[in-house]
PDB file of C-alpha atoms in Angstrom:
ATOM      1  CA  MET A   1       0.000   0.000   0.000  1.00 63.00           C
ATOM      2  CA  ASP A   2       1.480   3.346  -1.021  1.00 71.00           C
ATOM      3  CA  GLU A   3       1.681   6.312   1.349  1.00 68.00           C
ATOM      4  CA  LYS A   4      -1.196   8.221  -0.286  1.00 75.00           C
ATOM      5  CA  THR A   5      -3.585   5.269  -0.002  1.00 77.00           C
ATOM      6  CA  ALA A   6      -2.554   4.570   3.593  1.00 71.00           C
ATOM      7  CA  LYS A   7      -3.112   8.200   4.552  1.00 72.00           C
ATOM      8  CA  ALA A   8      -6.541   8.211   2.926  1.00 77.00           C
ATOM      9  CA  LYS A   9      -7.598   5.145   4.938  1.00 80.00           C
ATOM     10  CA  VAL A  10      -6.336   6.666   8.184  1.00 76.00           C
ATOM     11  CA  GLU A  11      -8.144   9.944   7.519  1.00 78.00           C
ATOM     12  CA  LYS A  12     -11.370   8.075   6.697  1.00 84.00           C
ATOM     13  CA  ARG A  13     -11.212   6.197  10.007  1.00 82.00           C
ATOM     14  CA  ALA A  14     -10.342   9.405  11.834  1.00 81.00           C
ATOM     15  CA  GLY A  15     -13.336  11.138  10.239  1.00 86.00           C
ATOM     16  CA  LYS A  16     -15.694   8.473  11.566  1.00 90.00           C
ATOM     17  CA  LEU A  17     -14.245   8.753  15.068  1.00 90.00           C
ATOM     18  CA  ILE A  18     -14.474  12.545  14.997  1.00 91.00           C
ATOM     19  CA  ALA A  19     -18.175  12.268  14.077  1.00 94.00           C
ATOM     20  CA  ILE A  20     -18.703   9.930  17.042  1.00 95.00           C
ATOM     21  CA  ALA A  21     -16.879  12.334  19.369  1.00 95.00           C
ATOM     22  CA  GLN A  22     -18.959  15.275  18.120  1.00 96.00           C
ATOM     23  CA  ALA A  23     -22.147  13.349  18.946  1.00 97.00           C
ATOM     24  CA  GLN A  24     -20.770  12.564  22.408  1.00 97.00           C
ATOM     25  CA  LEU A  25     -19.976  16.236  22.925  1.00 97.00           C
ATOM     26  CA  ARG A  26     -23.533  17.231  22.022  1.00 96.00           C
ATOM     27  CA  ARG A  27     -24.725  14.842  24.737  1.00 96.00           C
ATOM     28  CA  GLY A  28     -22.332  16.459  27.204  1.00 96.00           C
ATOM     29  CA  ASN A  29     -20.263  13.339  27.874  1.00 97.00           C
ATOM     30  CA  LEU A  30     -16.794  14.877  28.109  1.00 97.00           C
ATOM     31  CA  GLU A  31     -15.132  11.684  29.327  1.00 97.00           C
ATOM     32  CA  LYS A  32     -16.282   9.751  26.259  1.00 97.00           C
ATOM     33  CA  VAL A  33     -15.212  12.600  23.978  1.00 97.00           C
ATOM     34  CA  LEU A  34     -11.701  12.540  25.442  1.00 96.00           C
ATOM     35  CA  ASN A  35     -11.455   8.749  25.151  1.00 95.00           C
ATOM     36  CA  THR A  36     -12.554   8.864  21.512  1.00 94.00           C
ATOM     37  CA  VAL A  37     -10.140  11.687  20.661  1.00 92.00           C
ATOM     38  CA  ALA A  38      -7.308   9.760  22.327  1.00 90.00           C
ATOM     39  CA  THR A  39      -8.099   6.683  20.240  1.00 87.00           C
ATOM     40  CA  CYS A  40      -8.343   8.789  17.109  1.00 84.00           C
ATOM     41  CA  GLY A  41      -5.059  10.534  17.885  1.00 77.00           C
ATOM     42  CA  LEU A  42      -3.186   7.277  18.266  1.00 74.00           C
ATOM     43  CA  THR A  43      -4.428   5.875  14.935  1.00 70.00           C
ATOM     44  CA  PRO A  44      -2.489   8.173  12.544  1.00 65.00           C
ATOM     45  CA  TYR A  45       0.549   8.090  14.845  1.00 66.00           C
ATOM     46  CA  SER A  46       0.640   4.286  14.739  1.00 61.00           C
ATOM     47  CA  ALA A  47       0.317   4.400  10.964  1.00 60.00           C
ATOM     48  CA  ASN A  48       3.267   6.810  10.818  1.00 56.00           C
ATOM     49  CA  GLN A  49       1.187   9.535   9.193  1.00 57.00           C
ATOM     50  CA  CYS A  50       2.113  13.205   9.346  1.00 57.00           C
ATOM     51  CA  TYR A  51      -0.808  15.609   9.334  1.00 59.00           C
ATOM     52  CA  LYS A  52      -2.830  17.768  11.690  1.00 69.00           C
ATOM     53  CA  SER A  53      -6.504  17.185  12.319  1.00 76.00           C
ATOM     54  CA  HIS A  54      -8.441  20.404  12.780  1.00 83.00           C
ATOM     55  CA  GLY A  55     -11.447  18.283  13.787  1.00 86.00           C
ATOM     56  CA  LEU A  56      -9.617  16.729  16.726  1.00 87.00           C
ATOM     57  CA  GLU A  57      -8.052  20.005  17.823  1.00 88.00           C
ATOM     58  CA  ASN A  58     -11.462  21.700  17.680  1.00 92.00           C
ATOM     59  CA  LEU A  59     -12.966  18.968  19.866  1.00 93.00           C
ATOM     60  CA  LEU A  60     -10.258  19.450  22.477  1.00 94.00           C
ATOM     61  CA  SER A  61     -10.844  23.209  22.424  1.00 95.00           C
ATOM     62  CA  ARG A  62     -14.578  22.738  22.975  1.00 96.00           C
ATOM     63  CA  VAL A  63     -13.952  20.356  25.882  1.00 97.00           C
ATOM     64  CA  ALA A  64     -11.466  22.858  27.337  1.00 97.00           C
ATOM     65  CA  GLU A  65     -14.148  25.546  27.286  1.00 97.00           C
ATOM     66  CA  GLN A  66     -16.178  23.430  29.705  1.00 96.00           C
ATOM     67  CA  LEU A  67     -13.217  22.813  32.030  1.00 97.00           C
ATOM     68  CA  PRO A  68     -12.070  26.354  32.928  1.00 96.00           C
ATOM     69  CA  PHE A  69      -8.749  26.991  34.654  1.00 97.00           C
ATOM     70  CA  PRO A  70      -9.226  27.408  38.424  1.00 95.00           C
ATOM     71  CA  GLU A  71      -8.994  30.861  39.936  1.00 91.00           C
ATOM     72  CA  THR A  72      -5.845  31.400  41.972  1.00 88.00           C
ATOM     73  CA  GLU A  73      -4.087  34.233  43.767  1.00 86.00           C
ATOM     74  CA  ILE A  74      -0.697  32.634  43.094  1.00 92.00           C
ATOM     75  CA  ALA A  75       0.998  34.589  40.317  1.00 92.00           C
ATOM     76  CA  PRO A  76       3.451  32.698  38.086  1.00 94.00           C
ATOM     77  CA  VAL A  77       7.121  33.491  38.671  1.00 93.00           C
ATOM     78  CA  GLU A  78      10.100  33.165  36.367  1.00 92.00           C
ATOM     79  CA  ASP A  79      12.158  30.756  38.467  1.00 91.00           C
ATOM     80  CA  ARG A  80       9.486  28.041  38.612  1.00 95.00           C
ATOM     81  CA  VAL A  81       8.887  25.373  36.004  1.00 95.00           C
ATOM     82  CA  LEU A  82       6.309  22.600  35.624  1.00 97.00           C
ATOM     83  CA  PHE A  83       7.316  19.494  33.681  1.00 97.00           C
ATOM     84  CA  TYR A  84       4.572  17.072  32.623  1.00 97.00           C
ATOM     85  CA  ASP A  85       5.720  13.522  31.881  1.00 95.00           C
ATOM     86  CA  GLY A  86       3.155  11.568  29.881  1.00 92.00           C
ATOM     87  CA  PHE A  87       5.311   8.503  29.288  1.00 90.00           C
ATOM     88  CA  GLY A  88       6.298   7.157  32.714  1.00 90.00           C
ATOM     89  CA  LEU A  89       9.458   5.602  31.314  1.00 86.00           C
ATOM     90  CA  GLY A  90      12.436   6.322  33.530  1.00 81.00           C
ATOM     91  CA  SER A  91      14.713   4.620  31.034  1.00 73.00           C
ATOM     92  CA  ARG A  92      14.220   7.383  28.485  1.00 66.00           C
ATOM     93  CA  GLY A  93      17.353   9.497  28.414  1.00 67.00           C
ATOM     94  CA  LEU A  94      15.476  12.564  27.192  1.00 78.00           C
ATOM     95  CA  LEU A  95      13.515  12.816  30.439  1.00 87.00           C
ATOM     96  CA  THR A  96      16.723  12.901  32.460  1.00 86.00           C
ATOM     97  CA  ILE A  97      18.333  15.410  30.093  1.00 83.00           C
ATOM     98  CA  TYR A  98      15.562  17.960  30.508  1.00 85.00           C
ATOM     99  CA  LEU A  99      15.064  17.469  34.234  1.00 90.00           C
ATOM    100  CA  GLN A 100      18.784  17.860  34.908  1.00 89.00           C
ATOM    101  CA  ALA A 101      18.855  21.067  32.875  1.00 87.00           C
ATOM    102  CA  LEU A 102      15.728  22.531  34.462  1.00 90.00           C
ATOM    103  CA  CYS A 103      16.639  21.563  38.017  1.00 92.00           C
ATOM    104  CA  SER A 104      20.003  23.296  37.629  1.00 88.00           C
ATOM    105  CA  PHE A 105      18.475  26.780  37.713  1.00 84.00           C
ATOM    106  CA  ARG A 106      14.757  26.474  38.375  1.00 90.00           C
ATOM    107  CA  LYS A 107      12.424  25.035  40.989  1.00 94.00           C
ATOM    108  CA  VAL A 108      10.666  22.190  39.203  1.00 97.00           C
ATOM    109  CA  THR A 109       7.207  20.741  39.737  1.00 98.00           C
ATOM    110  CA  PHE A 110       7.252  17.274  38.175  1.00 98.00           C
ATOM    111  CA  VAL A 111       3.848  15.862  37.199  1.00 98.00           C
ATOM    112  CA  THR A 112       3.251  12.243  36.229  1.00 97.00           C
ATOM    113  CA  ARG A 113       0.831   9.393  36.957  1.00 96.00           C
ATOM    114  CA  ARG A 114       0.813   7.659  40.320  1.00 96.00           C
ATOM    115  CA  ASP A 115       0.997   4.158  38.824  1.00 95.00           C
ATOM    116  CA  TRP A 116       4.150   5.091  36.899  1.00 94.00           C
ATOM    117  CA  THR A 117       6.216   6.113  39.925  1.00 94.00           C
ATOM    118  CA  PRO A 118       7.904   2.683  40.433  1.00 93.00           C
ATOM    119  CA  GLY A 119       9.787   3.233  37.166  1.00 91.00           C
ATOM    120  CA  LEU A 120      10.579   6.884  37.831  1.00 94.00           C
ATOM    121  CA  GLU A 121      12.545   6.679  41.079  1.00 94.00           C
ATOM    122  CA  ALA A 122      15.626   8.380  39.621  1.00 92.00           C
ATOM    123  CA  ALA A 123      13.647  11.257  38.094  1.00 94.00           C
ATOM    124  CA  ILE A 124      11.644  11.808  41.278  1.00 96.00           C
ATOM    125  CA  SER A 125      14.797  11.683  43.421  1.00 95.00           C
ATOM    126  CA  LEU A 126      16.486  14.239  41.147  1.00 94.00           C
ATOM    127  CA  VAL A 127      13.595  16.698  41.380  1.00 96.00           C
ATOM    128  CA  GLU A 128      13.213  16.354  45.150  1.00 96.00           C
ATOM    129  CA  SER A 129      16.969  16.619  45.793  1.00 96.00           C
ATOM    130  CA  CYS A 130      16.932  19.982  44.012  1.00 95.00           C
ATOM    131  CA  GLY A 131      14.078  21.333  46.134  1.00 95.00           C
ATOM    132  CA  GLY A 132      11.337  20.604  43.632  1.00 96.00           C
ATOM    133  CA  GLN A 133       8.042  18.842  44.176  1.00 97.00           C
ATOM    134  CA  VAL A 134       6.294  15.836  42.647  1.00 98.00           C
ATOM    135  CA  CYS A 135       2.557  15.899  41.892  1.00 98.00           C
ATOM    136  CA  LEU A 136       0.698  12.754  40.884  1.00 98.00           C
ATOM    137  CA  LEU A 137      -2.299  12.182  38.636  1.00 97.00           C
ATOM    138  CA  GLU A 138      -4.551   9.219  39.349  1.00 95.00           C
ATOM    139  CA  GLY A 139      -4.769   7.967  35.751  1.00 91.00           C
ATOM    140  CA  LYS A 140      -8.390   6.846  36.005  1.00 92.00           C
ATOM    141  CA  LYS A 141     -10.745   9.407  34.473  1.00 96.00           C
ATOM    142  CA  LYS A 142      -9.332  11.902  32.010  1.00 97.00           C
ATOM    143  CA  THR A 143     -11.596  14.748  33.116  1.00 97.00           C
ATOM    144  CA  GLU A 144     -10.452  14.257  36.716  1.00 97.00           C
ATOM    145  CA  ASP A 145      -6.799  14.243  35.698  1.00 98.00           C
ATOM    146  CA  ILE A 146      -7.298  17.413  33.650  1.00 98.00           C
ATOM    147  CA  ARG A 147      -8.706  19.188  36.692  1.00 98.00           C
ATOM    148  CA  LEU A 148      -5.860  17.858  38.846  1.00 97.00           C
ATOM    149  CA  LEU A 149      -3.261  19.055  36.353  1.00 98.00           C
ATOM    150  CA  GLN A 150      -4.901  22.465  36.206  1.00 98.00           C
ATOM    151  CA  LYS A 151      -4.693  22.613  40.008  1.00 97.00           C
ATOM    152  CA  PHE A 152      -1.020  21.597  40.007  1.00 98.00           C
ATOM    153  CA  ILE A 153      -0.224  24.295  37.433  1.00 97.00           C
ATOM    154  CA  ALA A 154      -2.071  26.904  39.469  1.00 97.00           C
ATOM    155  CA  ILE A 155      -0.470  26.126  42.834  1.00 96.00           C
ATOM    156  CA  SER A 156       3.021  25.559  41.418  1.00 96.00           C
ATOM    157  CA  GLY A 157       3.427  29.204  40.508  1.00 95.00           C
ATOM    158  CA  ALA A 158       5.296  28.031  37.404  1.00 96.00           C
ATOM    159  CA  ARG A 159       5.615  30.413  34.486  1.00 95.00           C
ATOM    160  CA  HIS A 160       7.209  27.860  32.137  1.00 95.00           C
ATOM    161  CA  LEU A 161       5.182  24.689  31.417  1.00 96.00           C
ATOM    162  CA  PHE A 162       6.755  21.757  29.578  1.00 94.00           C
ATOM    163  CA  MET A 163       4.707  19.049  27.871  1.00 92.00           C
ATOM    164  CA  TYR A 164       6.480  15.717  27.285  1.00 90.00           C
ATOM    165  CA  ALA A 165       3.748  13.351  26.169  1.00 87.00           C
ATOM    166  CA  ASN A 166       2.588  10.627  23.821  1.00 83.00           C
ATOM    167  CA  ALA A 167       0.569  11.207  20.650  1.00 80.00           C
ATOM    168  CA  ASP A 168      -2.772  10.399  22.274  1.00 86.00           C
ATOM    169  CA  ASP A 169      -2.390  12.385  25.509  1.00 91.00           C
ATOM    170  CA  VAL A 170      -5.605  14.399  25.804  1.00 94.00           C
ATOM    171  CA  VAL A 171      -5.028  15.261  29.472  1.00 97.00           C
ATOM    172  CA  VAL A 172      -2.116  17.649  29.060  1.00 96.00           C
ATOM    173  CA  THR A 173      -3.294  18.988  25.693  1.00 94.00           C
ATOM    174  CA  THR A 174      -6.701  19.915  27.101  1.00 96.00           C
ATOM    175  CA  ALA A 175      -5.303  21.311  30.355  1.00 97.00           C
ATOM    176  CA  PHE A 176      -2.739  23.429  28.502  1.00 97.00           C
ATOM    177  CA  LEU A 177      -5.508  24.890  26.324  1.00 96.00           C
ATOM    178  CA  THR A 178      -7.047  26.407  29.480  1.00 97.00           C
ATOM    179  CA  VAL A 179      -3.843  27.949  30.860  1.00 96.00           C
ATOM    180  CA  PRO A 180      -3.842  31.766  31.252  1.00 94.00           C
ATOM    181  CA  LYS A 181      -1.683  33.771  28.867  1.00 93.00           C
ATOM    182  CA  ASP A 182       0.782  34.743  31.609  1.00 93.00           C
ATOM    183  CA  ARG A 183       2.326  31.254  31.324  1.00 95.00           C
ATOM    184  CA  VAL A 184       4.526  29.974  28.502  1.00 94.00           C
ATOM    185  CA  ARG A 185       3.738  26.474  27.184  1.00 95.00           C
ATOM    186  CA  TYR A 186       6.356  24.267  25.531  1.00 91.00           C
ATOM    187  CA  GLN A 187       5.845  21.017  23.653  1.00 87.00           C
ATOM    188  CA  ILE A 188       8.838  18.703  23.340  1.00 83.00           C
ATOM    189  CA  ASN A 189       8.524  17.210  19.872  1.00 72.00           C
ATOM    190  CA  LEU A 190      10.052  13.737  19.770  1.00 66.00           C
ATOM    191  CA  THR A 191       9.549  13.046  16.081  1.00 58.00           C
ATOM    192  CA  ASP A 192       9.241  14.976  12.855  1.00 51.00           C
ATOM    193  CA  HIS A 193       7.426  12.283  10.867  1.00 47.00           C
ATOM    194  CA  ALA A 194       4.316  11.346  12.830  1.00 51.00           C
ATOM    195  CA  PHE A 195       0.950  12.688  13.905  1.00 52.00           C
ATOM    196  CA  TRP A 196       0.743  14.356  17.320  1.00 68.00           C
ATOM    197  CA  LEU A 197      -2.150  15.907  19.224  1.00 76.00           C
ATOM    198  CA  GLY A 198      -1.792  19.401  20.633  1.00 78.00           C
ATOM    199  CA  SER A 199      -1.000  21.714  17.732  1.00 78.00           C
ATOM    200  CA  GLN A 200      -2.897  24.531  19.468  1.00 84.00           C
ATOM    201  CA  CYS A 201      -1.874  23.978  23.086  1.00 89.00           C
ATOM    202  CA  ALA A 202       1.742  25.187  23.020  1.00 88.00           C
ATOM    203  CA  ASP A 203       3.444  28.512  22.438  1.00 89.00           C
ATOM    204  CA  LYS A 204       6.860  27.093  21.563  1.00 86.00           C
ATOM    205  CA  TYR A 205       8.178  23.762  20.322  1.00 80.00           C
ATOM    206  CA  ILE A 206      11.472  22.029  21.023  1.00 77.00           C
ATOM    207  CA  GLU A 207      12.437  19.972  17.971  1.00 67.00           C
ATOM    208  CA  PHE A 208      14.610  17.335  19.594  1.00 56.00           C
ATOM    209  CA  LEU A 209      15.420  15.276  16.475  1.00 50.00           C
ATOM    210  CA  LYS A 210      16.922  18.335  14.791  1.00 50.00           C
ATOM    211  CA  THR A 211      19.475  18.588  17.600  1.00 46.00           C
ATOM    212  CA  GLY A 212      19.736  15.053  18.994  1.00 45.00           C
ATOM    213  CA  GLU A 213      22.419  14.911  21.652  1.00 46.00           C
ATOM    214  CA  SER A 214      24.680  17.260  19.728  1.00 44.00           C
ATOM    215  CA  ASP A 215      24.657  19.859  22.469  1.00 46.00           C
ATOM    216  CA  TYR A 216      24.375  20.273  26.219  1.00 47.00           C
ATOM    217  CA  PRO A 217      20.885  20.195  27.825  1.00 49.00           C
ATOM    218  CA  ILE A 218      20.983  23.907  28.631  1.00 52.00           C
ATOM    219  CA  GLU A 219      21.707  24.699  24.969  1.00 56.00           C
ATOM    220  CA  LEU A 220      18.884  22.423  23.781  1.00 53.00           C
ATOM    221  CA  LEU A 221      16.433  24.434  25.887  1.00 55.00           C
ATOM    222  CA  LYS A 222      17.606  27.669  24.297  1.00 56.00           C
ATOM    223  CA  ILE A 223      16.233  26.376  20.996  1.00 49.00           C
ATOM    224  CA  ALA A 224      12.753  26.930  22.377  1.00 47.00           C
ATOM    225  CA  GLY A 225      13.631  30.462  23.398  1.00 53.00           C
ATOM    226  CA  VAL A 226      14.042  29.815  27.116  1.00 54.00           C
ATOM    227  CA  ASP A 227      17.494  30.481  28.551  1.00 55.00           C
ATOM    228  CA  MET A 228      18.035  28.326  31.627  1.00 49.00           C
ATOM    229  CA  SER A 229      21.727  29.178  31.919  1.00 52.00           C
ATOM    230  CA  THR A 230      20.939  32.010  34.317  1.00 52.00           C
ATOM    231  CA  PRO A 231      18.329  32.478  37.053  1.00 51.00           C
ATOM    232  CA  GLU A 232      17.380  35.817  35.507  1.00 52.00           C
ATOM    233  CA  PRO A 233      14.290  36.072  33.215  1.00 49.00           C
TER     234      PRO A 233
END
């Protein structure tokens, strides 16, 4: 099967799932909408297809409108960072690279799922040893995790928010869509050849494959326009 035919089949399946999700949204079932979007998001990624779905992104935006960011008196500050890990794989070198860089000059709030912590001992120890904090999502209902993540963002006081997640992660993409404009949202792009949800939920993108491990972690972060080599803004 050639690439054009494969893409057409993926888009046809995605179109059917988007129609299902739209019907679920009309009925007000946000949890089902998120589950359907997640399934739909993983389909083109698994097929190694590169395109953006305005239908999926629009669905996430409409769900986000019904899950407003909580009011808080805690203003974001420059020296605080929130890092969302949507993989739970402590063996991934990229996770360590970014956490080491961020923890060097910023207070980090590390967010991941509770059931992933047994494989993340090193990452958690690194964050806590540098005075950061670890916040855990329950990983049961997506709407509940979105609200928890919104709460963690609000109370962390972090100005810089990093998204390190899989192609079907509707929790962080939806939560980031609700974040006030006084925060800066970054998406760490792990691949340049596959579909990924969240084209509207980030302000800046770190293209890791274009740099690989050709530079130091601090320099890799500068690619996204955030200089972590100094505690100054």
